[in-house]
Amino acid sequence: MFSFQLHRRRAAQALVALLFACGATLAAPPVQAASAATPTAAAAAAPLVECASGNLTLNFSPGLLLTTVQHETYSGNGRLTACVDSRYPLNVFSGTVSVSGQAEQSCLTSQNDSGTFTVIWNGGNGPTTSTAEIMQLGPVESGDAVAITSFVTSGRYAGQIVVIEWLGLPIGPGSCAEPPGVQTVSGIANGTVLPV
């Protein structure tokens, strides 16, 4: 379990570093963008929050196909549990997640991602809500680490990166190989808030 958590943490940190290195645009006020740390510093920083368990379901319209890229609208919800803020390690809390957005997607690729990622926190310290703009929605058949990466624009953890990640391949009913495609993906998930 420890080695998996370490692998997950390093993968999330590497993704954040890669996004910055590739010049990912963060939808945030100029003041926040100007004060962002360098990619190396962001990748080296320890997670601010780790949510060890949870679940997430996403619905896609139209259904995702294997290689045919389509304009997709997606929405979903889930929950993050067993969340611990490194600044308050004795305070365990949870959060209700809602996601909506659009992207040019197939089962194997995802690009031009945009959307909103909201967490309503139950417990913990600070505002009860985190509102984020989605930077990247990972392809649903990319392996066992499909992630949604978002930049928190307001509320708790504003200015930080939040990553929610499915554990195991999150394929639901339907098949990428033939119409109508995969319309729902659902699975066990966890989450991380990374300082920028």
GROMACS .gro file of C-alpha atoms in nm:
model
  196
    1MET     CA    1   0.000   0.000   0.000
    2PHE     CA    2   0.283   0.237   0.091
    3SER     CA    3   0.462   0.177  -0.239
    4PHE     CA    4   0.140   0.239  -0.434
    5GLN     CA    5   0.076   0.566  -0.248
    6LEU     CA    6   0.434   0.674  -0.316
    7HIS     CA    7   0.397   0.581  -0.685
    8ARG     CA    8   0.068   0.773  -0.707
    9ARG     CA    9   0.216   1.078  -0.539
   10ARG     CA   10   0.519   1.082  -0.770
   11ALA     CA   11   0.298   1.034  -1.077
   12ALA     CA   12   0.075   1.325  -0.978
   13GLN     CA   13   0.373   1.548  -0.906
   14ALA     CA   14   0.534   1.454  -1.237
   15LEU     CA   15   0.210   1.539  -1.420
   16VAL     CA   16   0.202   1.884  -1.261
   17ALA     CA   17   0.565   1.943  -1.356
   18LEU     CA   18   0.497   1.827  -1.712
   19LEU     CA   19   0.197   2.058  -1.746
   20PHE     CA   20   0.405   2.356  -1.638
   21ALA     CA   21   0.699   2.255  -1.858
   22CYS     CA   22   0.470   2.231  -2.160
   23GLY     CA   23   0.333   2.578  -2.093
   24ALA     CA   24  -0.012   2.477  -1.972
   25THR     CA   25  -0.232   2.781  -1.932
   26LEU     CA   26  -0.387   2.816  -1.589
   27ALA     CA   27  -0.722   2.993  -1.582
   28ALA     CA   28  -0.643   3.217  -1.288
   29PRO     CA   29  -0.604   3.590  -1.224
   30PRO     CA   30  -0.267   3.731  -1.339
   31VAL     CA   31  -0.157   3.792  -0.980
   32GLN     CA   32  -0.189   3.423  -0.897
   33ALA     CA   33  -0.019   3.313  -1.219
   34ALA     CA   34   0.270   3.552  -1.161
   35SER     CA   35   0.332   3.418  -0.812
   36ALA     CA   36   0.336   3.052  -0.918
   37ALA     CA   37   0.646   2.854  -0.826
   38THR     CA   38   0.883   2.713  -1.084
   39PRO     CA   39   0.804   2.365  -1.227
   40THR     CA   40   1.091   2.213  -1.029
   41ALA     CA   41   0.964   2.360  -0.703
   42ALA     CA   42   0.607   2.251  -0.775
   43ALA     CA   43   0.714   1.896  -0.853
   44ALA     CA   44   0.934   1.873  -0.544
   45ALA     CA   45   0.672   2.001  -0.299
   46ALA     CA   46   0.497   1.751  -0.075
   47PRO     CA   47   0.118   1.718  -0.117
   48LEU     CA   48  -0.083   1.963   0.088
   49VAL     CA   49  -0.379   1.724   0.113
   50GLU     CA   50  -0.418   1.352   0.048
   51CYS     CA   51  -0.758   1.182   0.026
   52ALA     CA   52  -0.691   0.810   0.050
   53SER     CA   53  -1.026   0.686  -0.078
   54GLY     CA   54  -1.341   0.781  -0.264
   55ASN     CA   55  -1.528   0.724  -0.588
   56LEU     CA   56  -1.607   0.907  -0.909
   57THR     CA   57  -1.852   0.857  -1.197
   58LEU     CA   58  -1.841   1.049  -1.526
   59ASN     CA   59  -2.101   1.045  -1.805
   60PHE     CA   60  -2.004   1.123  -2.166
   61SER     CA   61  -2.222   1.242  -2.452
   62PRO     CA   62  -2.185   1.111  -2.717
   63GLY     CA   63  -2.027   0.783  -2.605
   64LEU     CA   64  -1.648   0.759  -2.631
   65LEU     CA   65  -1.510   0.560  -2.926
   66LEU     CA   66  -1.168   0.400  -2.950
   67THR     CA   67  -0.991   0.624  -3.203
   68THR     CA   68  -1.263   0.855  -3.337
   69VAL     CA   69  -1.219   1.196  -3.174
   70GLN     CA   70  -1.551   1.366  -3.101
   71HIS     CA   71  -1.659   1.681  -2.922
   72GLU     CA   72  -1.764   1.541  -2.585
   73THR     CA   73  -1.969   1.688  -2.306
   74TYR     CA   74  -1.907   1.525  -1.970
   75SER     CA   75  -2.048   1.554  -1.622
   76GLY     CA   76  -2.033   1.354  -1.305
   77ASN     CA   77  -1.998   1.338  -0.933
   78GLY     CA   78  -1.828   1.149  -0.657
   79ARG     CA   79  -1.676   1.166  -0.314
   80LEU     CA   80  -1.331   1.197  -0.159
   81THR     CA   81  -1.288   1.045   0.188
   82ALA     CA   82  -1.015   0.997   0.448
   83CYS     CA   83  -0.871   1.339   0.355
   84VAL     CA   84  -0.581   1.472   0.564
   85ASP     CA   85  -0.434   1.823   0.535
   86SER     CA   86  -0.063   1.810   0.616
   87ARG     CA   87  -0.100   2.127   0.823
   88TYR     CA   88  -0.373   1.969   1.041
   89PRO     CA   89  -0.289   1.597   1.044
   90LEU     CA   90  -0.534   1.503   1.320
   91ASN     CA   91  -0.834   1.644   1.134
   92VAL     CA   92  -0.972   1.383   0.892
   93PHE     CA   93  -1.243   1.508   0.655
   94SER     CA   94  -1.421   1.436   0.326
   95GLY     CA   95  -1.558   1.615   0.021
   96THR     CA   96  -1.837   1.584  -0.234
   97VAL     CA   97  -1.713   1.626  -0.592
   98SER     CA   98  -1.898   1.751  -0.901
   99VAL     CA   99  -1.744   1.778  -1.248
  100SER     CA  100  -1.870   1.919  -1.577
  101GLY     CA  101  -1.700   2.021  -1.897
  102GLN     CA  102  -1.616   1.944  -2.257
  103ALA     CA  103  -1.322   1.813  -2.456
  104GLU     CA  104  -1.220   1.668  -2.790
  105GLN     CA  105  -1.192   1.302  -2.696
  106SER     CA  106  -1.169   0.939  -2.791
  107CYS     CA  107  -1.104   0.653  -2.551
  108LEU     CA  108  -0.732   0.697  -2.617
  109THR     CA  109  -0.689   1.074  -2.636
  110SER     CA  110  -0.815   1.389  -2.469
  111GLN     CA  111  -0.741   1.747  -2.572
  112ASN     CA  112  -0.882   2.100  -2.546
  113ASP     CA  113  -1.018   2.006  -2.205
  114SER     CA  114  -1.221   2.268  -2.021
  115GLY     CA  115  -1.468   2.256  -1.740
  116THR     CA  116  -1.537   2.309  -1.374
  117PHE     CA  117  -1.439   2.090  -1.083
  118THR     CA  118  -1.603   2.165  -0.747
  119VAL     CA  119  -1.547   2.007  -0.407
  120ILE     CA  120  -1.776   2.081  -0.112
  121TRP     CA  121  -1.575   1.990   0.196
  122ASN     CA  122  -1.727   1.829   0.503
  123GLY     CA  123  -1.488   1.927   0.782
  124GLY     CA  124  -1.133   2.046   0.762
  125ASN     CA  125  -1.009   2.404   0.795
  126GLY     CA  126  -1.103   2.698   0.577
  127PRO     CA  127  -1.385   2.770   0.330
  128THR     CA  128  -1.626   2.484   0.265
  129THR     CA  129  -1.588   2.490  -0.115
  130SER     CA  130  -1.304   2.461  -0.366
  131THR     CA  131  -1.385   2.569  -0.722
  132ALA     CA  132  -1.135   2.466  -0.989
  133GLU     CA  133  -1.091   2.485  -1.365
  134ILE     CA  134  -1.003   2.160  -1.536
  135MET     CA  135  -0.662   2.156  -1.702
  136GLN     CA  136  -0.656   1.796  -1.819
  137LEU     CA  137  -0.891   1.499  -1.827
  138GLY     CA  138  -0.695   1.178  -1.882
  139PRO     CA  139  -0.805   0.929  -2.152
  140VAL     CA  140  -1.021   0.650  -2.012
  141GLU     CA  141  -0.810   0.368  -2.160
  142SER     CA  142  -0.467   0.502  -2.074
  143GLY     CA  143  -0.396   0.247  -1.800
  144ASP     CA  144  -0.457   0.236  -1.429
  145ALA     CA  145  -0.394   0.602  -1.344
  146VAL     CA  146  -0.664   0.803  -1.518
  147ALA     CA  147  -0.660   1.150  -1.363
  148ILE     CA  148  -0.847   1.479  -1.372
  149THR     CA  149  -0.608   1.767  -1.303
  150SER     CA  150  -0.754   2.105  -1.206
  151PHE     CA  151  -0.636   2.446  -1.087
  152VAL     CA  152  -0.825   2.580  -0.784
  153THR     CA  153  -0.944   2.931  -0.868
  154SER     CA  154  -1.140   3.013  -0.552
  155GLY     CA  155  -1.229   2.892  -0.206
  156ARG     CA  156  -1.027   2.646  -0.001
  157TYR     CA  157  -0.683   2.573  -0.152
  158ALA     CA  158  -0.713   2.858  -0.404
  159GLY     CA  159  -0.404   2.875  -0.624
  160GLN     CA  160  -0.320   2.506  -0.579
  161ILE     CA  161  -0.351   2.200  -0.803
  162VAL     CA  162  -0.606   1.927  -0.728
  163VAL     CA  163  -0.575   1.583  -0.887
  164ILE     CA  164  -0.843   1.316  -0.858
  165GLU     CA  165  -0.739   0.976  -0.983
  166TRP     CA  166  -0.920   0.650  -1.048
  167LEU     CA  167  -0.769   0.336  -0.896
  168GLY     CA  168  -0.777   0.065  -1.157
  169LEU     CA  169  -0.922   0.091  -1.505
  170PRO     CA  170  -1.249   0.287  -1.470
  171ILE     CA  171  -1.443   0.143  -1.761
  172GLY     CA  172  -1.819   0.126  -1.725
  173PRO     CA  173  -2.087  -0.025  -1.951
  174GLY     CA  174  -2.035  -0.009  -2.325
  175SER     CA  175  -1.732  -0.066  -2.540
  176CYS     CA  176  -1.486   0.172  -2.702
  177ALA     CA  177  -1.475  -0.058  -3.005
  178GLU     CA  178  -1.828   0.002  -3.132
  179PRO     CA  179  -2.116   0.253  -3.114
  180PRO     CA  180  -2.268   0.387  -2.898
  181GLY     CA  181  -1.931   0.377  -2.720
  182VAL     CA  182  -1.853   0.423  -2.353
  183GLN     CA  183  -2.111   0.656  -2.201
  184THR     CA  184  -2.019   0.610  -1.835
  185VAL     CA  185  -1.697   0.545  -1.645
  186SER     CA  186  -1.703   0.479  -1.275
  187GLY     CA  187  -1.460   0.357  -1.015
  188ILE     CA  188  -1.280   0.389  -0.686
  189ALA     CA  189  -1.077   0.708  -0.665
  190ASN     CA  190  -0.849   0.914  -0.448
  191GLY     CA  191  -0.738   1.276  -0.449
  192THR     CA  192  -0.439   1.500  -0.388
  193VAL     CA  193  -0.396   1.875  -0.349
  194LEU     CA  194  -0.049   1.986  -0.462
  195PRO     CA  195   0.098   2.326  -0.375
  196VAL     CA  196   0.208   2.546  -0.664
   0.00000   0.00000   0.00000
